[in-house]
Short mmCIF file of C-alpha atoms in Angstrom, two decimals:
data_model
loop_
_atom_site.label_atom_id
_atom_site.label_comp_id
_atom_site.label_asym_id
_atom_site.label_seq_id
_atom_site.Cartn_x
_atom_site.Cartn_y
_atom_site.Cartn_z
CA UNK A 125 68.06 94.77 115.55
CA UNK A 126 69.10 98.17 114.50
CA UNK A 127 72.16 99.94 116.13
CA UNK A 128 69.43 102.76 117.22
CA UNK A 129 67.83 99.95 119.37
CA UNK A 130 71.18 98.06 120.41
CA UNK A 131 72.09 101.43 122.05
CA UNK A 132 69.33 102.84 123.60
CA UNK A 133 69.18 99.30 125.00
CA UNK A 134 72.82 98.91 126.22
CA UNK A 135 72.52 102.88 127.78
CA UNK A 136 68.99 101.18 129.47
CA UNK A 137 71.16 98.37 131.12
CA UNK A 138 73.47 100.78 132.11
CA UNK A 139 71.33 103.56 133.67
CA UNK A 140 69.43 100.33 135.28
CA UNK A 141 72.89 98.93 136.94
CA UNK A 142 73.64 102.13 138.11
CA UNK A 143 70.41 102.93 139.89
CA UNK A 144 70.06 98.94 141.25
CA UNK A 145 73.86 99.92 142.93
CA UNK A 146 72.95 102.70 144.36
CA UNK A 147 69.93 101.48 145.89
CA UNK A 148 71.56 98.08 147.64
CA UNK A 149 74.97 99.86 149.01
CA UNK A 150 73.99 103.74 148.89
CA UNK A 151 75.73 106.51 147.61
CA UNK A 152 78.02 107.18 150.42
CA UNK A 153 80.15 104.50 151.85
CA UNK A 154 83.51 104.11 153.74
CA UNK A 155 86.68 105.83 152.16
CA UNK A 156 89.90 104.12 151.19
CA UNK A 157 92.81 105.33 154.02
CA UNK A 158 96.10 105.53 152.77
CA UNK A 159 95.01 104.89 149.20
CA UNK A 160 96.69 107.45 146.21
CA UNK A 161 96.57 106.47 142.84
CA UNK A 162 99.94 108.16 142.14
CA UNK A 163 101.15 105.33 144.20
CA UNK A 164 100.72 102.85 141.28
CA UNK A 165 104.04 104.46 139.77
CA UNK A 166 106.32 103.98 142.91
CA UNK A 167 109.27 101.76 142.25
CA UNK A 168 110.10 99.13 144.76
CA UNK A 169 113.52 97.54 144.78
CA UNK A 170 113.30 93.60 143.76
CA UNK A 171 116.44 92.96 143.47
CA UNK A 172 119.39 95.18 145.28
CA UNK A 173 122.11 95.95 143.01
CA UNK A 174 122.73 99.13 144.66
CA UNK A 175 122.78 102.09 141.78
CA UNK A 176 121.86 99.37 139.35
CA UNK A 177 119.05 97.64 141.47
CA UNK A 178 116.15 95.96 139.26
CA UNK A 179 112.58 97.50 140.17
CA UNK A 180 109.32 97.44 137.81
CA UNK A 181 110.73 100.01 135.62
CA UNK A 182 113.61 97.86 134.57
CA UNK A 183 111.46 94.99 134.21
CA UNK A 184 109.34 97.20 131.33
CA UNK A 185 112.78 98.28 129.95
CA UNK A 186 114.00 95.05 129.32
CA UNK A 187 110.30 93.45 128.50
CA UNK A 188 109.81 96.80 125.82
CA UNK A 189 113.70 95.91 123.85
CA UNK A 190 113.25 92.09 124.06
CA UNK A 191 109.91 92.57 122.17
CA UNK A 192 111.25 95.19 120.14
CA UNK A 193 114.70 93.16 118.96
CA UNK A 194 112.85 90.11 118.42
CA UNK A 195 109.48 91.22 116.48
CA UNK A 196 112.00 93.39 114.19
CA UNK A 197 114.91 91.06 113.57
CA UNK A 198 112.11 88.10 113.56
CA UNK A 199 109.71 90.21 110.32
CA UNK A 200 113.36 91.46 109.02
CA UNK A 201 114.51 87.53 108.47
CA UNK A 202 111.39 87.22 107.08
CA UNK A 203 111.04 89.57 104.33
CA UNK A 204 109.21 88.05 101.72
CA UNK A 205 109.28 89.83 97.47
CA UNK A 206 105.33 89.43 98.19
CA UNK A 207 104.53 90.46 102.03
CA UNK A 208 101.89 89.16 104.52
CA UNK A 209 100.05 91.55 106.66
CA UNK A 210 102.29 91.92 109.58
CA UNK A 211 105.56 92.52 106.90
CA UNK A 212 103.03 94.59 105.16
CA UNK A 213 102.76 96.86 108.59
CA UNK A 214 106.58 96.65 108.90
CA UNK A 215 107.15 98.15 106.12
CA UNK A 216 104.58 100.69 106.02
CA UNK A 217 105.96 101.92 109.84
CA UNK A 218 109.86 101.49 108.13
CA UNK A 219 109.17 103.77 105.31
CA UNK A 220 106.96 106.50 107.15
CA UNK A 221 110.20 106.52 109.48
CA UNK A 222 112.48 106.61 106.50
CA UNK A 223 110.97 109.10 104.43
CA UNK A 224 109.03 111.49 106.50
CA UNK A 225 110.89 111.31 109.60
CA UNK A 226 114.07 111.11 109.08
CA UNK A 227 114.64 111.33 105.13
CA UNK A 228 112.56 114.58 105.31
CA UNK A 229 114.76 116.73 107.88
CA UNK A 230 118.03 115.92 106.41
CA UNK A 231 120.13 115.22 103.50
CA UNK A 232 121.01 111.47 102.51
CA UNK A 233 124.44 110.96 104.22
CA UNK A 234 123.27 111.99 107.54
CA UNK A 235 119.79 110.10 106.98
CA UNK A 236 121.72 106.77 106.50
CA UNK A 237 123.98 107.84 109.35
CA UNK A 238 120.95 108.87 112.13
CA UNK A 239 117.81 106.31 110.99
CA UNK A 240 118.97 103.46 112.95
CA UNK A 241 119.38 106.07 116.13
CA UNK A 242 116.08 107.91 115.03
CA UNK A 243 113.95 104.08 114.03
CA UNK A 244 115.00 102.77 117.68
CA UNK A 245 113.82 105.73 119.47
CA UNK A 246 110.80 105.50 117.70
CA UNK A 247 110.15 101.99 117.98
CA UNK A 248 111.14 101.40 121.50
CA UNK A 249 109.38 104.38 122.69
CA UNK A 250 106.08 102.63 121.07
CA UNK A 251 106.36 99.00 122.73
CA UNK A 252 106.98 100.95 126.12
CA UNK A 253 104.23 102.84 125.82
CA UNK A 254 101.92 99.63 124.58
CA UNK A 255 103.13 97.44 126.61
CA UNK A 256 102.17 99.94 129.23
CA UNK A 257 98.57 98.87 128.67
CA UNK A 258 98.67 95.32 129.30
CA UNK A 259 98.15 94.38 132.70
CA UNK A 260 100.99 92.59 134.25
CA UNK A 261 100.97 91.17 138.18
CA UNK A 262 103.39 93.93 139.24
CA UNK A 263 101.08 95.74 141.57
CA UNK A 264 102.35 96.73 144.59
CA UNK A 265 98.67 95.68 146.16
CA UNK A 266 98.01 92.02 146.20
CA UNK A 267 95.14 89.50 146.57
CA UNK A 268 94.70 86.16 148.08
CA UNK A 269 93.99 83.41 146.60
CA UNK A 270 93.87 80.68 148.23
CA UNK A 271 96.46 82.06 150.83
CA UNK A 272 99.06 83.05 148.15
CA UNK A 273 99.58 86.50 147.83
CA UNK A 274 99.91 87.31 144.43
CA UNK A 275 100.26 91.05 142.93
CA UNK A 276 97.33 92.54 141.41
CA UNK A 277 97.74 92.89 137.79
CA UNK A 278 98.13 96.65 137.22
CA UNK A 279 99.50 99.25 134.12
CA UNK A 280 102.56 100.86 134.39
CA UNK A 281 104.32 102.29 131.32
CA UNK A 282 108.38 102.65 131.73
CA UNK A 283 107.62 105.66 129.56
CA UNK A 284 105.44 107.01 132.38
CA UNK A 285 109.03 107.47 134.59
CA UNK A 286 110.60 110.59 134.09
CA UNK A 287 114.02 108.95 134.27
CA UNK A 288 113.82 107.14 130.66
CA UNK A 289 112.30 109.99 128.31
CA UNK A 290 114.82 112.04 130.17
CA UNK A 291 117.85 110.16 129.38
CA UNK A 292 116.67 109.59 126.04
CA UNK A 293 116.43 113.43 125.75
CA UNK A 294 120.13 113.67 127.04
CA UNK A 295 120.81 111.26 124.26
CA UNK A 296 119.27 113.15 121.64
CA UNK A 297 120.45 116.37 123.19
CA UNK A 298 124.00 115.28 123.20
CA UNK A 299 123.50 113.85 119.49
CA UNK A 300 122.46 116.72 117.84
CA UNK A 301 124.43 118.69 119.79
CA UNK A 302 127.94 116.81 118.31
CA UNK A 303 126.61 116.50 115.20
CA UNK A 304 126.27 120.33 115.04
CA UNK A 305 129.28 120.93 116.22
CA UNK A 306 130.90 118.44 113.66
CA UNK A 307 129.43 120.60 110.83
CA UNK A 308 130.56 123.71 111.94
CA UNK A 309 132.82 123.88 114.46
CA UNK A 310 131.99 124.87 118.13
CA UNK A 311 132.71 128.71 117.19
CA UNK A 312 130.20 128.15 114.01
CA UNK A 313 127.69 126.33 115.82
CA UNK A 314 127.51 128.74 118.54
CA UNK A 315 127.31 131.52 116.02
CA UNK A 316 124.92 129.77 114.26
CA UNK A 317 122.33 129.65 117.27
CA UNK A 318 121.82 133.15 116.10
CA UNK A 319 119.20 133.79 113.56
CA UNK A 320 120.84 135.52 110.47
CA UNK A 321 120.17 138.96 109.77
CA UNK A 322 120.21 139.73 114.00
CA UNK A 323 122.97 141.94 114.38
CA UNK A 324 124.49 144.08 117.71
CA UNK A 325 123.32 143.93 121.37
CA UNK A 326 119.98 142.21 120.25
CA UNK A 327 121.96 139.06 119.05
CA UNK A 328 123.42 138.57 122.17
CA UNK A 329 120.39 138.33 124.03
CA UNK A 330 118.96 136.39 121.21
CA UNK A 331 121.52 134.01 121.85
CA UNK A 332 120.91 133.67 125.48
CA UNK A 333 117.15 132.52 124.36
CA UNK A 334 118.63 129.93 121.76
CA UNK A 335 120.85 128.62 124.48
CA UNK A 336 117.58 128.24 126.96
CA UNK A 337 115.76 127.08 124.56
CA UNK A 338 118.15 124.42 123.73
CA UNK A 339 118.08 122.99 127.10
CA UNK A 340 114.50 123.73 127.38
CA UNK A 341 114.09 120.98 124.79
CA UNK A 342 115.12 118.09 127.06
CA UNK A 343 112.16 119.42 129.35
CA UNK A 344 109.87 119.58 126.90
CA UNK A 345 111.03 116.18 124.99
CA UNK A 346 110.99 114.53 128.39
CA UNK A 347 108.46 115.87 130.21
CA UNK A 348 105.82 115.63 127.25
CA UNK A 349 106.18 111.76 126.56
CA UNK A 350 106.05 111.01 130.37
CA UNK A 351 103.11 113.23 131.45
CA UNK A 352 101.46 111.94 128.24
CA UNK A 353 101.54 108.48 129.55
CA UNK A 354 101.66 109.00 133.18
CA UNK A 355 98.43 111.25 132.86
CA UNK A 356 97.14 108.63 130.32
CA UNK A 357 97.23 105.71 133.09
CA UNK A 358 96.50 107.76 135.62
CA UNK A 359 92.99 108.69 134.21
CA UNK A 360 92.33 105.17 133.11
CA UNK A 361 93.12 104.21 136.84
CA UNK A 362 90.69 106.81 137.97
CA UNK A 363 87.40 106.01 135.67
CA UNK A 364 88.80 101.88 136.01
CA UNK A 365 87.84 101.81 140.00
CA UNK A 366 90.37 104.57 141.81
CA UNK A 367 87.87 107.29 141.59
CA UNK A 368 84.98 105.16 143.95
CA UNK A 369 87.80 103.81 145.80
CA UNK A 370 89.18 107.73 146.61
CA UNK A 371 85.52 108.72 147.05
CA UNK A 372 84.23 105.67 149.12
CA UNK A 373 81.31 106.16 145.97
CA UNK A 374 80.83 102.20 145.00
CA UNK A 375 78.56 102.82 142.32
CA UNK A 376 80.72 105.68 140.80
CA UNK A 377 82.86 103.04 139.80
CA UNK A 378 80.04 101.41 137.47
CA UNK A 379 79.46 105.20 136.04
CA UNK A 380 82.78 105.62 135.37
CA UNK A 381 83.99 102.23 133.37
CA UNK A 382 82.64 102.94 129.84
CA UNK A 383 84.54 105.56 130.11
CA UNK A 384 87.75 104.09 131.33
CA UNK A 385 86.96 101.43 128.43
CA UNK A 386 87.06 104.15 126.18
CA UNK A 387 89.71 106.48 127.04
CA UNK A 388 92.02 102.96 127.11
CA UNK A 389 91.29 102.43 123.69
CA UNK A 390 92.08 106.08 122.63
CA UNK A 391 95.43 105.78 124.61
CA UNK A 392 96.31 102.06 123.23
CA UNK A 393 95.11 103.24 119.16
CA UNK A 394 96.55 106.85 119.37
CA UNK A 395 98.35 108.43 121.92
CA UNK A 396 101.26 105.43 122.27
CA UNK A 397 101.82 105.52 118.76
CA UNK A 398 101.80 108.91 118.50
CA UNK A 399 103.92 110.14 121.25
CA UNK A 400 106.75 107.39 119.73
CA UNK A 401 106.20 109.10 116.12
CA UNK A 402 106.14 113.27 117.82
CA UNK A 403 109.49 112.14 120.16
CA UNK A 404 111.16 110.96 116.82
CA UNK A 405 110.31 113.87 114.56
CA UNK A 406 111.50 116.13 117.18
CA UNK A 407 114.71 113.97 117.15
CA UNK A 408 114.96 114.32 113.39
CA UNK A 409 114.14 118.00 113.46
CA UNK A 410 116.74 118.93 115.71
CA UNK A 411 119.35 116.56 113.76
CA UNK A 412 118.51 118.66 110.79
CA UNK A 413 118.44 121.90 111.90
CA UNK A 414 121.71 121.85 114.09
CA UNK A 415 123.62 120.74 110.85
CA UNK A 416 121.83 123.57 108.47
CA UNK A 417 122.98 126.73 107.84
CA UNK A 418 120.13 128.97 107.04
CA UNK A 419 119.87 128.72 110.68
CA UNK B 24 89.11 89.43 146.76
CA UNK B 25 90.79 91.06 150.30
CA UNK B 26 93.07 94.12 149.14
CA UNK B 27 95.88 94.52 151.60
CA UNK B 28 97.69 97.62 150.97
CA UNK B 29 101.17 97.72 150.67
CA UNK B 30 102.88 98.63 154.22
CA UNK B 31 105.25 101.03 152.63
CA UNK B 32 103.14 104.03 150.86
CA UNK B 33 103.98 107.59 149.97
CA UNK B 34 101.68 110.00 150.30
CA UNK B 35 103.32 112.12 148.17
CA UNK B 36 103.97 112.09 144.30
CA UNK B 37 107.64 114.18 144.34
CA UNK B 38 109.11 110.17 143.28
CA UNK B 39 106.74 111.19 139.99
CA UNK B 40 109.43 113.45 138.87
CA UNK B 41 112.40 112.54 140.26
CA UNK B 42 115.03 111.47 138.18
CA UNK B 43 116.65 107.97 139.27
CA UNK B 44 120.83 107.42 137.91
CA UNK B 45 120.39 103.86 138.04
CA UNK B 46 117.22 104.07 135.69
CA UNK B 47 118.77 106.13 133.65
CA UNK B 48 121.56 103.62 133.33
CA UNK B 49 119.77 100.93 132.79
CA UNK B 50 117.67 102.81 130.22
CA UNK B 51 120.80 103.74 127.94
CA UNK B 52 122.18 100.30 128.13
CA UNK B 53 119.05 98.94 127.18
CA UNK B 54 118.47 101.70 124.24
CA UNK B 55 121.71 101.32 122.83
CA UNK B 56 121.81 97.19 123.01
CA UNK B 57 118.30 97.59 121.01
CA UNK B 58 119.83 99.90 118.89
CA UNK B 59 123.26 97.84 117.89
CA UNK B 60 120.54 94.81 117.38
CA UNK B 61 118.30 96.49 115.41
CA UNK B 62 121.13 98.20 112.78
CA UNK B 63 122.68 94.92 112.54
CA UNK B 64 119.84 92.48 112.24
CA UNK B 65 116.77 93.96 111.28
CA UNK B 66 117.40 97.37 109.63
CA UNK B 67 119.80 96.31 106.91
CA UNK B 68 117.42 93.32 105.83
CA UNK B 69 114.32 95.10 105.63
CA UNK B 70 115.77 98.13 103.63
CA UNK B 71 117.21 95.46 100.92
CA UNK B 72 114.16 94.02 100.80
CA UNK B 73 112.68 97.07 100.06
CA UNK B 74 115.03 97.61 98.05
CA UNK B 75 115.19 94.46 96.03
CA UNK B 76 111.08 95.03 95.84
CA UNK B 77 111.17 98.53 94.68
CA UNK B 78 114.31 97.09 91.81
CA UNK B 79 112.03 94.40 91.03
CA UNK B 80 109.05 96.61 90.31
CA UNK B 81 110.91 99.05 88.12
CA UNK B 82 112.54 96.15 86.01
CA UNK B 83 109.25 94.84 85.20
CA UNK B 84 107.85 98.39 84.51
CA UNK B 85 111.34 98.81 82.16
CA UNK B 86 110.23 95.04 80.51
CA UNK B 87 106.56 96.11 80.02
CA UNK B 88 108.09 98.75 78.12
CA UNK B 89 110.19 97.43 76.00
CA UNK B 90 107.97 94.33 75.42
CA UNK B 91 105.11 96.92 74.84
CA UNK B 92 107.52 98.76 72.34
CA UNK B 93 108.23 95.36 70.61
CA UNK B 94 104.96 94.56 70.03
CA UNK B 95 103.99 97.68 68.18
CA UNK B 96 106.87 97.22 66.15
CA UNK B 97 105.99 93.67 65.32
CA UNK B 98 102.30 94.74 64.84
CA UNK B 99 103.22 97.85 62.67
CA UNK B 100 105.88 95.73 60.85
CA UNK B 101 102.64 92.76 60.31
CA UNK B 102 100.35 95.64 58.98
CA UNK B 103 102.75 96.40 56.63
CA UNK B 104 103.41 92.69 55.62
CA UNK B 105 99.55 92.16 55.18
CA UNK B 106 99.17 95.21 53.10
CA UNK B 107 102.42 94.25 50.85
CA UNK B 108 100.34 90.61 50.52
CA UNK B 109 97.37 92.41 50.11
CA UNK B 110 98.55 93.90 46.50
CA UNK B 111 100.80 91.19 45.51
CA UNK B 112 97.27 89.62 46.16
CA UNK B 113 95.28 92.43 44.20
CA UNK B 114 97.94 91.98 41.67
CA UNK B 115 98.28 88.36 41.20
CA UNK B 116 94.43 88.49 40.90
CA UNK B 117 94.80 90.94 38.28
CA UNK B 118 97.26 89.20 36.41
CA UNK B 119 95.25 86.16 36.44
CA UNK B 120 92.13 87.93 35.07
CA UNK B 121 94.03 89.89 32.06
CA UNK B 122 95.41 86.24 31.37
CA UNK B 123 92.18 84.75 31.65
CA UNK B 124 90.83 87.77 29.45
CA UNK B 125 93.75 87.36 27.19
CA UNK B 126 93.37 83.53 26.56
CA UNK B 127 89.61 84.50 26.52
CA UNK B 128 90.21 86.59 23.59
CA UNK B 129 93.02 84.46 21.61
CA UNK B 130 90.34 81.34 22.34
CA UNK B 131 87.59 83.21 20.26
CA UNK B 132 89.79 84.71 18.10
CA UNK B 133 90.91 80.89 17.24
CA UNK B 134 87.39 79.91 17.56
CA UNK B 135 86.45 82.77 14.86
CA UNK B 136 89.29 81.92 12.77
CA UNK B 137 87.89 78.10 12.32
CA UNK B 138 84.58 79.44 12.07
CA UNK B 139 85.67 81.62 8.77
CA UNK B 140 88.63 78.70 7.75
CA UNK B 141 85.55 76.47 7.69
CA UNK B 142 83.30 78.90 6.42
CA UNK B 143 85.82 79.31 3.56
CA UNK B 144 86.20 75.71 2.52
CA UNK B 145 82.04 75.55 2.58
CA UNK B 146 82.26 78.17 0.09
CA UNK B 147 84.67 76.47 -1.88
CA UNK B 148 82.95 73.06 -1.58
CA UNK B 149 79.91 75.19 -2.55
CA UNK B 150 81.23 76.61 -5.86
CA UNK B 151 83.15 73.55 -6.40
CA UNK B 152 79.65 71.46 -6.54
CA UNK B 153 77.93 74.36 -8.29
CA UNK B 154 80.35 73.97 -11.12
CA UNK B 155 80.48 70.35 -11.32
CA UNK B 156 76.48 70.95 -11.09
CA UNK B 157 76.36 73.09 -14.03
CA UNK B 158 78.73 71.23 -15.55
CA UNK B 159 76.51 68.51 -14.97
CA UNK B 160 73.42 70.36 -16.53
CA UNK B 161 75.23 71.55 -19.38
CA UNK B 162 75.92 67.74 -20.43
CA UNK B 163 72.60 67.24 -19.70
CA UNK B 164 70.88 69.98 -22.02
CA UNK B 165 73.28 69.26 -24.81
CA UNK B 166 72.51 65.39 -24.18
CA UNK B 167 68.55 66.70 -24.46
CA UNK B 168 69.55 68.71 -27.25
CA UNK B 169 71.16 66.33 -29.79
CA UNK B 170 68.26 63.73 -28.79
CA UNK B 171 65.91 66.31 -29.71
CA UNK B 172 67.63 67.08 -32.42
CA UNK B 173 67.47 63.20 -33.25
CA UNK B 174 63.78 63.27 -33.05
CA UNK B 175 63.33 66.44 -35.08
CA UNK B 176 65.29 65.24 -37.82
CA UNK B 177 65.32 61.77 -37.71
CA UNK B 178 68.97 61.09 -38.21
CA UNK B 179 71.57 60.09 -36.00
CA UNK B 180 74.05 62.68 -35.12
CA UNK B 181 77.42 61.69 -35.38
CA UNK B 182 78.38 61.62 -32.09
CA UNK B 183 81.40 63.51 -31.53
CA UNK B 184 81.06 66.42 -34.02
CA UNK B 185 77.57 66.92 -33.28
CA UNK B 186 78.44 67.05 -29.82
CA UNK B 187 80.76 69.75 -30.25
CA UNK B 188 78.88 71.57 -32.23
CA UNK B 189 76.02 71.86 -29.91
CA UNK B 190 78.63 72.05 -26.86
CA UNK B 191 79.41 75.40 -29.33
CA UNK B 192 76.04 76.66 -29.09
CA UNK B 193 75.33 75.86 -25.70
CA UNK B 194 78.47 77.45 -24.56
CA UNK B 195 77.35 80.81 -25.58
CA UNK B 196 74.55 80.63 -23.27
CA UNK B 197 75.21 81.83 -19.68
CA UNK B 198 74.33 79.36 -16.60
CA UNK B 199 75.92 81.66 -14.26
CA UNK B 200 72.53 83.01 -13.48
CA UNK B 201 72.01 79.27 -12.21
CA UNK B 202 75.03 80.03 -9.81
CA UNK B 203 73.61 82.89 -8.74
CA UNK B 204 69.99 81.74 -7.87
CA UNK B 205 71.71 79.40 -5.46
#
């Protein structure tokens, strides 16, 4: 069978389903009370600890290092003269960190010095966001089954909390921040905010800007790995069933799931590993350019 | 499957972006117990094995090399051997033939020196028998002669004076045109 006829036939199936649902239950039908999707990402306290109480987000923190520490330390004991496939992926993801991440925005000393800090962010940032996409019985919903109530298996991402790629941001912000002033003094590094060859009243409003922009950066670090994911799930919540649920629209939820299907795969392939590799770049950049001095 | 909805719902998504301290605790404690892991456990073995690799890989580039660098030396140093054989070869094969030629030459030259030796001592045997042969004939015709003589005159010669008197006469003839005819 060619792959002409294996689509027009799987679209055929599809238009078919969708027109057989909307016949038997119609296109309107009873909406959801109560229901919002955004609800999915509220944290419930499991275990009071007061400040320190354990909720679903804490649960994906420790679940992302545990599989982080052990799949690293576990290929790392492992390292064979002639690698396998998954020491062969290692390495590849080591040496794109080493080289063009962190070897290419600063000199040697500080590279050794940052690329554990720089590797971890990277690396924990991408099993939070993957493991964001496997479906784990921490719903807040639940279904019976056989008169146990167990939680519906849902996505959450701890990335998709604006608490952790904010305090990660603080991290980095304070890191580069030090480091900066290490080089050149808090006098120098101040001074050095200003771009060279701005002289009088203009650099002092320049400076203002470089300031702002500074602590515009833990917005933008933070805010664009957690809308990433958060908008991410949220879409594959809406074209996975929320959407007909919202809508009362039953067979809106058929229409929708190829491209839930889809847009899962895009987020699971691409956007988790690349929000890891943009948040650790940015890391390095800033590393690097708070220590330069053609600043 | 029955969906009961949780009994506690917001309505509203301000949680979203809401920082939480004890999250944010929990997240750096977390981060940096990864991190201390991962320098001391993983990092440092996977960079000396990439290390070790990337050593291993320029050492055997460096012995390709120098084995490379050996071999043309050997193979330039064989060439010349085989061409120094090659003329001792030519040479030895020369040698051989201008002996051969020379032992070629002193063979016939002893050859043609036995030839003329023997050709020589024919000669001599020749002239040798043609002398005793004429000597032979020259008894003879005085022999004839004094019997002839005998007959003519009816006397008998005395034998030894008669003899050399006709030996006389007949030794002014010449017989060496008998010699000659032969």
């Amino acid at each position: 069978m060619s792959t002409r006829r294996k689509v027009a036939i799987g679209f055929g199936i599809y238009i078919a389903v969708t027109i057989a649902i909307i016949a038997a239950v119609g296109w309107k039908g009873p909406k959801a009370k109560g229901y919002t999707p955004q609800t999915e990402f509220k944290l419930h306290t499991w275990v009071n600890l007061g400040i320190f109480s354990i909720n679903k987000a804490v649960l994906y923190l420790f679940i992302a290092a545990i599989l982080t520490c052990a799949t690293m330390i576990y290929v790392a004991r492992r390292m064979k003269q002639r690698p396998n496939r998954v020491q062969t992926a290692v390495e590849f993801v080591f040496q794109g960190l080493q080289n063009n991440v962190v070897g290419a925005n600063m000199d040697r000393r500080m590279a050794a010095k940052w690329f554990p800090f720089i590797a971890t962010l990277a690396l924990f940032i991408f099993y939070s966001n993957l493991i964001g996409y496997i479906p784990l019985p921490t719903s807040t919903e639940t279904f019976n089954v056989f008169g146990l109530h167990i939680p519906a298996f849902s996505l959450y991402a701890a990335t998709a909390n604006l608490s952790i790629p904010l305090v990660l941001a603080i991290v980095v912000f304070v890191s580069y921040t030090s480091e900066g002033i290490r080089a050149k003094g808090p006098i120098g590094y101040l001074k050095g905010l200003i771009p060279a060859g701005v002289h009088g009243p203009m650099a002092g409003f320049i400076f203002v800007l470089e300031v702002l922009s500074n602590v515009m950066r833990l917005i933008s670090l933070s805010v664009r790995l957690f809308a990433n994911i958060l908008a991410g799930h949220l879409i594959i919540l809406f074209m996975a069933g929320a959407l007909a649920v919202i809508l009362g629209v039953a067979a809106l939820g058929w229409i929708t799931l190829p491209f839930g299907v889809a847009l899962f795969a895009f987020e699971v392939g691409l956007v988790a590993a690349l929000q890891a590799f943009i948040f650790a770049t940015l890391t390095a950049i800033y590393l690097g350019g708070a220590v330069s001095h053609d600043h | 499957m029955p969906v009961s909805p949780h009994p506690v719902l917001a309505s509203s998504g301000s949680f979203l972006i809401t920082p939480s301290v004890g999250l944010m605790i929990w997240t750096l404690l977390v981060f940096v117990a990864s991190m201390l892991l991962l320098r001391r456990f993983a990092f440092p073995a996977i960079r000396d094995a990439l290390d070790r690799r990337q050593k291993s890989i320029e050492d055997a580039i460096d012995t390709a090399d120098r084995t490379r660098v050996e071999a043309d030396k050997l193979l330039a140093e064989y060439r010349e051997r085989l061409k120094e054989a090659r003329v001792q070869a030519e040479e030895i094969v020369s040698r051989a033939r201008k002996t051969a030629q020379e032992q070629d030459h002193e063979a016939s030259e002893a050859a043609r020196e036995r030839r003329e030796q023997l050709l020589e001592q024919t000669r001599r045997d020749i002239e040798a028998e043609t002398r005793r042969a004429i000597a032979e004939i020259r008894d003879e015709v005085t022999n004839l002669t004094i019997l002839a003589t005998e007959k003519v005159t009816r006397k008998t010669l005395d034998s030894d004076d008669q003899r050399r008197l006709v030996e006389d006469a007949i030794g002014e003839l010449d017989f060496s045109a008998l010699a000659s005819e032969n």
